Short mmCIF file of N, CA, C and O and ligand atoms in Angstrom, two decimals:
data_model
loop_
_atom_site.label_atom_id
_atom_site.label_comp_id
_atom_site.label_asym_id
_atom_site.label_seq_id
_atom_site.Cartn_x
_atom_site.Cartn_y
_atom_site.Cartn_z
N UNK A 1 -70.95 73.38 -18.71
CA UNK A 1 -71.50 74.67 -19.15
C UNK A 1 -71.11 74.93 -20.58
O UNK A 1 -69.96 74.65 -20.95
N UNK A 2 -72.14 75.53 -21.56
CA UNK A 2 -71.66 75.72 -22.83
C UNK A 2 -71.02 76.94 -22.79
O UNK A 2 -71.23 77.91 -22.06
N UNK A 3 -69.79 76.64 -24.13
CA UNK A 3 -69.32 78.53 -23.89
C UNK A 3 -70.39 78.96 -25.11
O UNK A 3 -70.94 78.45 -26.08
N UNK A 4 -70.32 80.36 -24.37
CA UNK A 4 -71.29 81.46 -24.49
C UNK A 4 -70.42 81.41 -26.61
O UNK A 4 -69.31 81.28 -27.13
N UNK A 5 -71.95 81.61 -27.05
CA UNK A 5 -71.80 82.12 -28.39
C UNK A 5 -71.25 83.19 -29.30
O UNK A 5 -70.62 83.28 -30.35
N UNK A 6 -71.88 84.05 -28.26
CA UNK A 6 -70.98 85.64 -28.97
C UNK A 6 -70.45 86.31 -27.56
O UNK A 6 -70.37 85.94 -26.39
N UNK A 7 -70.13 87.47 -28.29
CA UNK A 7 -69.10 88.21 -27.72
C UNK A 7 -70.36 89.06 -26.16
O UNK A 7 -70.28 88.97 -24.94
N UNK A 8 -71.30 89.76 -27.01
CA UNK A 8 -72.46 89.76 -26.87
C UNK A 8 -73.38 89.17 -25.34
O UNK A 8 -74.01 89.80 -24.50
N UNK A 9 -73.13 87.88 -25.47
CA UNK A 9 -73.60 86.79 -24.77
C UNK A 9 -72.71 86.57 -23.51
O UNK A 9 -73.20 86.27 -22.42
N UNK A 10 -71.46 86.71 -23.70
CA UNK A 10 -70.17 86.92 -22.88
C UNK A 10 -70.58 87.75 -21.88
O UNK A 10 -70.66 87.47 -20.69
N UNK A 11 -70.92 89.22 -22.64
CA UNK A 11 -71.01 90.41 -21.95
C UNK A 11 -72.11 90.08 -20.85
O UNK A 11 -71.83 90.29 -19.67
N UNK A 12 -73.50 89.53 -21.24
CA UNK A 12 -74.05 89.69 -20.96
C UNK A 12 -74.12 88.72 -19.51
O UNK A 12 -74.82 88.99 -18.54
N UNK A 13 -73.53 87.96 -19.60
CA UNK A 13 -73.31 86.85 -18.64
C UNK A 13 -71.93 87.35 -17.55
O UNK A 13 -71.64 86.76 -16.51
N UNK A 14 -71.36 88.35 -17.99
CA UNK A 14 -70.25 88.64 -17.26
C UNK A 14 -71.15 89.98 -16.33
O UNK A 14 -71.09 89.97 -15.10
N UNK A 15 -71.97 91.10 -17.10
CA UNK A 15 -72.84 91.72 -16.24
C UNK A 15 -73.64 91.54 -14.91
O UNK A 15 -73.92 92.20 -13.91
N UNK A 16 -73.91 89.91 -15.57
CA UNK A 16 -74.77 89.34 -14.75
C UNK A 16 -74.59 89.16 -12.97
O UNK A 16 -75.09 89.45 -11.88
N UNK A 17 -73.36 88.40 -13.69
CA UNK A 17 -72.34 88.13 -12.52
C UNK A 17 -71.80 89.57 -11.75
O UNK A 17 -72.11 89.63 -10.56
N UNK A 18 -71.13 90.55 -12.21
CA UNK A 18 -70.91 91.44 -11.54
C UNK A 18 -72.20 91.84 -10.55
O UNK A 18 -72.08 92.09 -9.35
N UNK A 19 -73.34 91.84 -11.22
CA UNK A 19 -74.57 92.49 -10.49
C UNK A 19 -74.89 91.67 -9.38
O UNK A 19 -75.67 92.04 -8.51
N UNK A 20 -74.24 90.40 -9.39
CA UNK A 20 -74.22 89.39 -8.46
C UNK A 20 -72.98 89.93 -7.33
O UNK A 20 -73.30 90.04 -6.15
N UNK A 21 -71.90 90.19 -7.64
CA UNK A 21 -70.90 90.63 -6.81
C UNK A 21 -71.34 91.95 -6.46
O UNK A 21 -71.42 91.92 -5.23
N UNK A 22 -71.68 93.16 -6.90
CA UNK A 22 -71.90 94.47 -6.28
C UNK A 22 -72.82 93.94 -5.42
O UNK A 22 -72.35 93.92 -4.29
N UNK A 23 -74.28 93.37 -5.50
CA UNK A 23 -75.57 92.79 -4.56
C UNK A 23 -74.52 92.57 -3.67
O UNK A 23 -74.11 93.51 -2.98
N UNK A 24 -73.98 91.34 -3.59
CA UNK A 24 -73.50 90.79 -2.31
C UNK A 24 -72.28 91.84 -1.65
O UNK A 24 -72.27 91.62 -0.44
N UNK A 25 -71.54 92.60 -1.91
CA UNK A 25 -70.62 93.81 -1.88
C UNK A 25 -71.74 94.39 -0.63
O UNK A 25 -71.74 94.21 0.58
N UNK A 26 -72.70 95.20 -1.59
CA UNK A 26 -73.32 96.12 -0.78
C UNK A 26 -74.16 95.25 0.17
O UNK A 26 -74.44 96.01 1.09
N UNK A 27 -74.67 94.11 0.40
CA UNK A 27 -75.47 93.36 1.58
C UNK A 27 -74.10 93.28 2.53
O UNK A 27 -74.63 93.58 3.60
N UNK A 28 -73.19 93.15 2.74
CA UNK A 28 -72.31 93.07 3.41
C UNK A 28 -71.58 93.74 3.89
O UNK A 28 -70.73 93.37 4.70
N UNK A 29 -71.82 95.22 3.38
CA UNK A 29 -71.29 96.71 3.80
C UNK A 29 -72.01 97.04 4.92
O UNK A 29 -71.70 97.42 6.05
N UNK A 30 -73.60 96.71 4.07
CA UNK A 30 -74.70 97.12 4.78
C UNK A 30 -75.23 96.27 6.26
O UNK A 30 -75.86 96.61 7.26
N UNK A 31 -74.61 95.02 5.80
CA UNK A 31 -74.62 93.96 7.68
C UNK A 31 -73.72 95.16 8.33
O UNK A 31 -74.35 96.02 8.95
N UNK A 32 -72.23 95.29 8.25
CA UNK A 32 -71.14 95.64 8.74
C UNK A 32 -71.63 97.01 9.11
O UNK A 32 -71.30 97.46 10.21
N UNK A 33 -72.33 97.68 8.38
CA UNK A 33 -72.66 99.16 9.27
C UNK A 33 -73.96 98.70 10.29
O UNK A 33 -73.74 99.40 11.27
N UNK A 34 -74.87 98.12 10.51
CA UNK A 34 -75.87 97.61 11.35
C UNK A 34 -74.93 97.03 12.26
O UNK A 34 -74.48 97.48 13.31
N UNK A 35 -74.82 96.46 11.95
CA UNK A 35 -73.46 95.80 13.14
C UNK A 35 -72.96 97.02 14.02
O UNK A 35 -73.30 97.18 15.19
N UNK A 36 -72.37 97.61 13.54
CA UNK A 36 -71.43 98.89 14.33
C UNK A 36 -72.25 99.60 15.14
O UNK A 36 -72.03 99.85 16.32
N UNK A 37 -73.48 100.03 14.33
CA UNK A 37 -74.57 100.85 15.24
C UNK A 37 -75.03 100.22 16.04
O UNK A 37 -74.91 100.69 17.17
N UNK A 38 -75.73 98.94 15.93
CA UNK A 38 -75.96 97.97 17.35
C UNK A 38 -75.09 97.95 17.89
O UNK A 38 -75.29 98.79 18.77
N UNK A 39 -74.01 97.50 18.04
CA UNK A 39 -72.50 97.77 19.13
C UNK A 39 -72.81 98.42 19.73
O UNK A 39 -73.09 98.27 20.91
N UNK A 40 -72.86 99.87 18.71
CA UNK A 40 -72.60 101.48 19.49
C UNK A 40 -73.94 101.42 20.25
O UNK A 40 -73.84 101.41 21.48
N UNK A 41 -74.67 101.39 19.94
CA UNK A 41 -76.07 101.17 20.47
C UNK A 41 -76.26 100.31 21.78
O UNK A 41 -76.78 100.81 22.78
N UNK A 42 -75.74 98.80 21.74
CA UNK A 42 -75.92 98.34 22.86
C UNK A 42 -74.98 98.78 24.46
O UNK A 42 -75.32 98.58 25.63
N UNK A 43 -73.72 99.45 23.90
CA UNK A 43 -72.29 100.00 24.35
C UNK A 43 -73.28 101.16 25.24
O UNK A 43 -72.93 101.28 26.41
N UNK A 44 -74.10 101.75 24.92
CA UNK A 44 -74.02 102.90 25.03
C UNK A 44 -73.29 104.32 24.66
O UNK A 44 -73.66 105.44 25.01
N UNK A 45 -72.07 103.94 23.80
CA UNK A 45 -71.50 104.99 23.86
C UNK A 45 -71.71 106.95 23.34
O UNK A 45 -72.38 107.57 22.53
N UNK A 46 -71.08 107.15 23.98
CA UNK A 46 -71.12 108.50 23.45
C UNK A 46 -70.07 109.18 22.73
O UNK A 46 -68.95 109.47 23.15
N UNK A 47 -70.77 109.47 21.12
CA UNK A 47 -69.19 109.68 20.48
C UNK A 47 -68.64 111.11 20.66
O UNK A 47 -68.05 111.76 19.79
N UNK A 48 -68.98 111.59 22.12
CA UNK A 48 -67.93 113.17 21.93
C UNK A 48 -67.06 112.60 23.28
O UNK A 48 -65.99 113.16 23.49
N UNK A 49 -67.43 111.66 24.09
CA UNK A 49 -66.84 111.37 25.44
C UNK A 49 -66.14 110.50 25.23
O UNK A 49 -65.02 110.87 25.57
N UNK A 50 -66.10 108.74 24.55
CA UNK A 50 -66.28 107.96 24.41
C UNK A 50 -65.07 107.81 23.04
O UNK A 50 -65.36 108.13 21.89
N UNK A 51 -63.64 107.25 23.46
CA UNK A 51 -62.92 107.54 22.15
C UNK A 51 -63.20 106.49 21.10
O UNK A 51 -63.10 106.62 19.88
N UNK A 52 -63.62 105.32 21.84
CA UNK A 52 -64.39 104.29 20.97
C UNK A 52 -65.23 104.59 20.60
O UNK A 52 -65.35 104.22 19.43
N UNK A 53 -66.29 105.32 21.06
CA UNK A 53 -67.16 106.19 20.13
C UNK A 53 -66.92 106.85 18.82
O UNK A 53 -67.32 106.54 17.69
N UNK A 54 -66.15 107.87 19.23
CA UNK A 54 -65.02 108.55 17.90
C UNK A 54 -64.76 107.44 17.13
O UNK A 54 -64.94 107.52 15.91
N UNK A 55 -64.43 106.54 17.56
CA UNK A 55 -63.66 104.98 16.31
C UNK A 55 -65.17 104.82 15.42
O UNK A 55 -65.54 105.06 14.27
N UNK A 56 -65.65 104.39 16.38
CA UNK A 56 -66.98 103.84 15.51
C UNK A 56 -68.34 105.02 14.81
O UNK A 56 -69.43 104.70 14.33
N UNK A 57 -67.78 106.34 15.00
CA UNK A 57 -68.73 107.13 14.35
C UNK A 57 -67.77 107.13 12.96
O UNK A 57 -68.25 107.11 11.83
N UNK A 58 -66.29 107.16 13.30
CA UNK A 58 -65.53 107.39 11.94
C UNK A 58 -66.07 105.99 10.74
O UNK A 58 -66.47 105.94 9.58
N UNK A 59 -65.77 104.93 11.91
CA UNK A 59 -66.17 103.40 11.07
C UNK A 59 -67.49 103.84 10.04
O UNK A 59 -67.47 103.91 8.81
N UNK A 60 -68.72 104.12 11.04
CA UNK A 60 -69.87 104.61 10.32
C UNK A 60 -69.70 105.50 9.09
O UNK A 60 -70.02 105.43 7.90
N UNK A 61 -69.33 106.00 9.56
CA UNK A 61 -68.84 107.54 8.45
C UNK A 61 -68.60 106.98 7.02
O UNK A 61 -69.21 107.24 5.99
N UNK A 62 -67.08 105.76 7.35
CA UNK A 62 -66.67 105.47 6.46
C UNK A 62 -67.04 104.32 5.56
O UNK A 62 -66.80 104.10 4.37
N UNK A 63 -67.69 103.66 6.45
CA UNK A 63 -68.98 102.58 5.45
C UNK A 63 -69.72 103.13 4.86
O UNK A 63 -69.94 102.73 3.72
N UNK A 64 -70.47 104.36 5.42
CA UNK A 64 -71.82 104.68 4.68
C UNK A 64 -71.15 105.34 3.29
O UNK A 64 -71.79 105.42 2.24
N UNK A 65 -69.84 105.77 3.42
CA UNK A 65 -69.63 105.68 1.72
C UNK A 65 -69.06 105.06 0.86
O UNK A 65 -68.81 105.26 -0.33
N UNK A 66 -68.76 103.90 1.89
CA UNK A 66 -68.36 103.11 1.30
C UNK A 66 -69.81 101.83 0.56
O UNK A 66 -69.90 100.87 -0.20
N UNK A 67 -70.47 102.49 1.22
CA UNK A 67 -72.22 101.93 0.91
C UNK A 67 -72.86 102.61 -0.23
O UNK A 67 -73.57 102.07 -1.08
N UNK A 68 -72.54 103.88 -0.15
CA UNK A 68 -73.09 104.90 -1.01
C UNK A 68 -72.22 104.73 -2.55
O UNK A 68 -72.61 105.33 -3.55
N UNK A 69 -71.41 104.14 -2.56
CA UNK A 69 -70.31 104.07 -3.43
C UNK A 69 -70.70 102.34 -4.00
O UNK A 69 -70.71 102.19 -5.22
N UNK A 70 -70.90 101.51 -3.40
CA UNK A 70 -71.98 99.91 -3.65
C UNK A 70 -73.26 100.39 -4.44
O UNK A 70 -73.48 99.99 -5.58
N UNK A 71 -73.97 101.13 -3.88
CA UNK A 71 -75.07 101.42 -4.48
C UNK A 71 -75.00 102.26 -6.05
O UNK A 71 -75.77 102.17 -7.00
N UNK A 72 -74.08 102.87 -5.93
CA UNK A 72 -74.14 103.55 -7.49
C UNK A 72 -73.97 102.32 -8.36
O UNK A 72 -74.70 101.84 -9.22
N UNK A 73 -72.49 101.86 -7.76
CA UNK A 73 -71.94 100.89 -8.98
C UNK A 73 -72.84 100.08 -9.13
O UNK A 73 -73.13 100.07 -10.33
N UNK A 74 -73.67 99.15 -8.38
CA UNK A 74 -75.14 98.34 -8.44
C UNK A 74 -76.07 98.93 -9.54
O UNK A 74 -76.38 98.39 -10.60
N UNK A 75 -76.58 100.57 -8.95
CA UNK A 75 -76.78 101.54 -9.96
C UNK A 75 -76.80 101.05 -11.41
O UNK A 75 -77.71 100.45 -11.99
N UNK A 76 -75.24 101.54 -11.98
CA UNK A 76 -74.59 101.21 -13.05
C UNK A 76 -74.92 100.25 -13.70
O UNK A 76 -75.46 100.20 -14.80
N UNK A 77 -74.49 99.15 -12.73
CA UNK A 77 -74.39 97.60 -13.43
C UNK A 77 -75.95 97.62 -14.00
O UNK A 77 -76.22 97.39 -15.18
N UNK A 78 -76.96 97.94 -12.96
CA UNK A 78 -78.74 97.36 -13.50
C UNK A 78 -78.90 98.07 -14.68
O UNK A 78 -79.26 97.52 -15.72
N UNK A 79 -78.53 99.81 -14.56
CA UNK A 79 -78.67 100.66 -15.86
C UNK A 79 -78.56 99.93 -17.27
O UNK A 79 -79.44 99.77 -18.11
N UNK A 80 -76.93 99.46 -17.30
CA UNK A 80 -76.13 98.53 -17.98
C UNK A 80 -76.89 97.53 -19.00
O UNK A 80 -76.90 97.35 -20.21
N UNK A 81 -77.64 96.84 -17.66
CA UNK A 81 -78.55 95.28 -18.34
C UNK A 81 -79.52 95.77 -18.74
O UNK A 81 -80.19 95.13 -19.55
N UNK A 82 -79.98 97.11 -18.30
CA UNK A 82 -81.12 97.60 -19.09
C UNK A 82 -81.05 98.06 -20.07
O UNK A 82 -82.06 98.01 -20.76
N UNK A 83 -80.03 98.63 -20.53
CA UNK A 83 -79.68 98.95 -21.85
C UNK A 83 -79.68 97.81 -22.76
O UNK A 83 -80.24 97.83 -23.86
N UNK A 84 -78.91 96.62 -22.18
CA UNK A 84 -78.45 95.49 -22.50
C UNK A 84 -80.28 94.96 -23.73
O UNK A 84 -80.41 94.46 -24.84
N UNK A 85 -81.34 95.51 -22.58
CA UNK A 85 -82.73 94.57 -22.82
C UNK A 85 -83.24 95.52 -23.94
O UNK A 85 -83.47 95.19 -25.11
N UNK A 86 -83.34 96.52 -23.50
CA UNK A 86 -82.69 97.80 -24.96
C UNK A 86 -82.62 97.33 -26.10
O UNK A 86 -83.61 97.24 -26.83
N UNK A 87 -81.54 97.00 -26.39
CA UNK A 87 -80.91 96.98 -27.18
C UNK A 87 -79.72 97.98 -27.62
O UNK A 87 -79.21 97.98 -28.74
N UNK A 88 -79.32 98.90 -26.45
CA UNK A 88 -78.52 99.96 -26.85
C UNK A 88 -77.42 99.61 -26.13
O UNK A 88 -76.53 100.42 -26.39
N UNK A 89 -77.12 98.95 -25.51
CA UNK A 89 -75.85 98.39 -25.19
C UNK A 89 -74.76 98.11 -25.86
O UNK A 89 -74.80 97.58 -26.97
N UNK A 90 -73.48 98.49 -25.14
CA UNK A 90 -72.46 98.86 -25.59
C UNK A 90 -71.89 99.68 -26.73
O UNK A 90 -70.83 99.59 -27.34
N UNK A 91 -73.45 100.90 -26.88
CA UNK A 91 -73.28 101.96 -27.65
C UNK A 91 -72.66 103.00 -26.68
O UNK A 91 -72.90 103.05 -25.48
N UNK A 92 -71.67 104.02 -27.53
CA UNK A 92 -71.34 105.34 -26.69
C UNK A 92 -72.64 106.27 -26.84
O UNK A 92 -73.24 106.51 -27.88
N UNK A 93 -72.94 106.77 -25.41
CA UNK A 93 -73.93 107.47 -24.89
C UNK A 93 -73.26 109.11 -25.24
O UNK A 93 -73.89 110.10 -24.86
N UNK A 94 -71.84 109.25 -26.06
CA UNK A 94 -72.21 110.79 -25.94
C UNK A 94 -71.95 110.56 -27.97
O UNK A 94 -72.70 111.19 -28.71
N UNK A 95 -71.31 110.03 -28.32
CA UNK A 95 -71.25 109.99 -29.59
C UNK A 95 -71.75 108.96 -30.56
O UNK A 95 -71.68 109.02 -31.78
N UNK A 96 -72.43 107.69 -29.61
CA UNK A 96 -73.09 106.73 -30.63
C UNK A 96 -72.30 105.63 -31.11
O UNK A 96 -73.00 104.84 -31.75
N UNK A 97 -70.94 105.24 -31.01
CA UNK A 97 -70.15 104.65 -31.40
C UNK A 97 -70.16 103.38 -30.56
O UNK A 97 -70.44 103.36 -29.36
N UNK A 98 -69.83 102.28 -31.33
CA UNK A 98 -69.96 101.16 -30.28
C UNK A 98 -68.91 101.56 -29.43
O UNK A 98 -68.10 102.41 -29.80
N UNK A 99 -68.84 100.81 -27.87
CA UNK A 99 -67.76 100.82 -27.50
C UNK A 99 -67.07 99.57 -27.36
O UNK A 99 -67.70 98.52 -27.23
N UNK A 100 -65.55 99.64 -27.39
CA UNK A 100 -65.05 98.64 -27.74
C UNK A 100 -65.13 97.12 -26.55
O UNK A 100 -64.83 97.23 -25.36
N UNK A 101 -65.61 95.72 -27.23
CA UNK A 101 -65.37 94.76 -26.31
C UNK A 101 -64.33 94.80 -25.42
O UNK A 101 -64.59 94.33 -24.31
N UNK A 102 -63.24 95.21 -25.57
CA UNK A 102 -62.53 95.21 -24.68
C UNK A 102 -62.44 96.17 -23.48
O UNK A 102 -61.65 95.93 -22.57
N UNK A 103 -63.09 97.04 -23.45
CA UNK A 103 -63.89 97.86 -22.74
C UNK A 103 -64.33 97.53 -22.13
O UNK A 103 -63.94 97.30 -20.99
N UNK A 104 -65.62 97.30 -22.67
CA UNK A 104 -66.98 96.31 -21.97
C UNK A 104 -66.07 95.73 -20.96
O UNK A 104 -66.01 96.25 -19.85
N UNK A 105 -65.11 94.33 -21.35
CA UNK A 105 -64.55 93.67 -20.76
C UNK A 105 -63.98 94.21 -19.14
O UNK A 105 -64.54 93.89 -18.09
N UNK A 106 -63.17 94.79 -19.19
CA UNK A 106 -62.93 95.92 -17.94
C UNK A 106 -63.85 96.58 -17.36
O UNK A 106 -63.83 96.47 -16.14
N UNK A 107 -64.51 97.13 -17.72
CA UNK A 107 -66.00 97.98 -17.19
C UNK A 107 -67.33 97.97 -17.77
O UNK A 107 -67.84 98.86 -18.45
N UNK A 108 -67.94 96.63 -17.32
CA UNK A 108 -69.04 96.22 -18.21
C UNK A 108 -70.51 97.68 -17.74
O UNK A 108 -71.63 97.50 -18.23
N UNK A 109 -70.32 98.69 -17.01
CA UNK A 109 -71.35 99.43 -16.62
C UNK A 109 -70.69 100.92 -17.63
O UNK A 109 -71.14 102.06 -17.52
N UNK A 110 -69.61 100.53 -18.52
CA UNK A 110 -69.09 101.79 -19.16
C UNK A 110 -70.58 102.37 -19.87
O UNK A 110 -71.53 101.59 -20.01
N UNK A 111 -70.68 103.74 -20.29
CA UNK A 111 -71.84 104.31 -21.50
C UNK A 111 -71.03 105.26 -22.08
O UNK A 111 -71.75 106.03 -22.72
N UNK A 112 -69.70 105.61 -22.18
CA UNK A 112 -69.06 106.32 -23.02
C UNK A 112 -67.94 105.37 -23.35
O UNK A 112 -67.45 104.55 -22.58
N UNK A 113 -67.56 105.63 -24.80
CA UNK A 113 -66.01 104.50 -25.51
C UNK A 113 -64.84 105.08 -25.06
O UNK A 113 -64.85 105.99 -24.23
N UNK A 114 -63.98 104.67 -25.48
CA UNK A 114 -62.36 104.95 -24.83
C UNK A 114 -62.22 106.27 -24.94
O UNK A 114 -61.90 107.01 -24.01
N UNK A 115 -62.45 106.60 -26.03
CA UNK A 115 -62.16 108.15 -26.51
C UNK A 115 -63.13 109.24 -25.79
O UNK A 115 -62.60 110.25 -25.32
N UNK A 116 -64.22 109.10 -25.73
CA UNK A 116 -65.14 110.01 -25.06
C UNK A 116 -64.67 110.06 -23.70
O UNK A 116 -64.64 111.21 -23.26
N UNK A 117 -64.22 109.00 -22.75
CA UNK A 117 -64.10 108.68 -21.47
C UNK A 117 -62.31 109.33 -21.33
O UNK A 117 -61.78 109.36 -20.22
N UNK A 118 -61.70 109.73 -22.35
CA UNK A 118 -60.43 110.02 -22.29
C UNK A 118 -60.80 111.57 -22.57
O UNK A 118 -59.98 112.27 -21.97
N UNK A 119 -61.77 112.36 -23.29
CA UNK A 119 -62.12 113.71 -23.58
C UNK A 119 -62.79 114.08 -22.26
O UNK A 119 -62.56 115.23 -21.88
N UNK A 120 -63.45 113.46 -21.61
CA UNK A 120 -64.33 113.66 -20.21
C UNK A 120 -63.16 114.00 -19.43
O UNK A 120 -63.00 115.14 -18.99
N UNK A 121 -62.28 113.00 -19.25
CA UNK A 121 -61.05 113.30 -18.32
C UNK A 121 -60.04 114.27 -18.41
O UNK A 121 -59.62 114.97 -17.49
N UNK A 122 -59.60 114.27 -19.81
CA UNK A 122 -59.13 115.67 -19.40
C UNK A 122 -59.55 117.49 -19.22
O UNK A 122 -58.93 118.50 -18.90
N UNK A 123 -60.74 117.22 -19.57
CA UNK A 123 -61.54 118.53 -19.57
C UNK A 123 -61.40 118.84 -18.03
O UNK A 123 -61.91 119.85 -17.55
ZN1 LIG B 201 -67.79 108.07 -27.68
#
């Protein structure tokens, strides 16, 4: 494999890949809650009688945001590459400033720079 040319190119190949890991993240949240409901489903159970019921409505509960929480970051990441096709990538979205590669690096779906994302937080 050649290494990647720019910094740029890095990013863009490291996006890639993440969008590859959230996909497979959320296909696998999303088996694991189908799963549970067929269980519950074939079980019959009833989740007010049924304390395994109670288990597996909580399970549900707690996948679907844990699903809902896959899907943003997926979200993110596509937003990201679309910017990427843009051309506005790895600009800050509230002040315009690049944001820093090393940023990117840690949170390639960032749209605000260190400083904006540190003014957001403490407000
Ligand atoms: Zn900024």
């Amino acid at each position: 494999m050649a290494a990647p040319s720019s910094p740029e190119q890095e990013l863009a190949a490291q996006l890639i890949a993440s969008r590859q890991a959230a996909a497979r993240r959320l296909a696998g949240l999303e088996r694991e809650f189908n799963g549970i409901v067929e269980a519950a489903g074939q079980a019959g159970t009833d989740d007010e009688h049924d304390p395994e019921g109670a288990t597996s409505a909580f399970e549900r509960q707690h996948l679907a945001a844990l699903i809902s929480q896959a899907r943003m970051h997926l979200d993110a990441i596509e937003a990201a590459l679309g910017r990427l096709e843009a051309g506005s990538y790895g600009r800050c979205q509230r002040c315009g400033q690049p944001i820093s590669v090393e940023r990117l690096g840690a949170r390639p779906a960032a749209v605000t720079c260190i400083t904006c994302a540190r003014l957001d937080r403490s407000r």
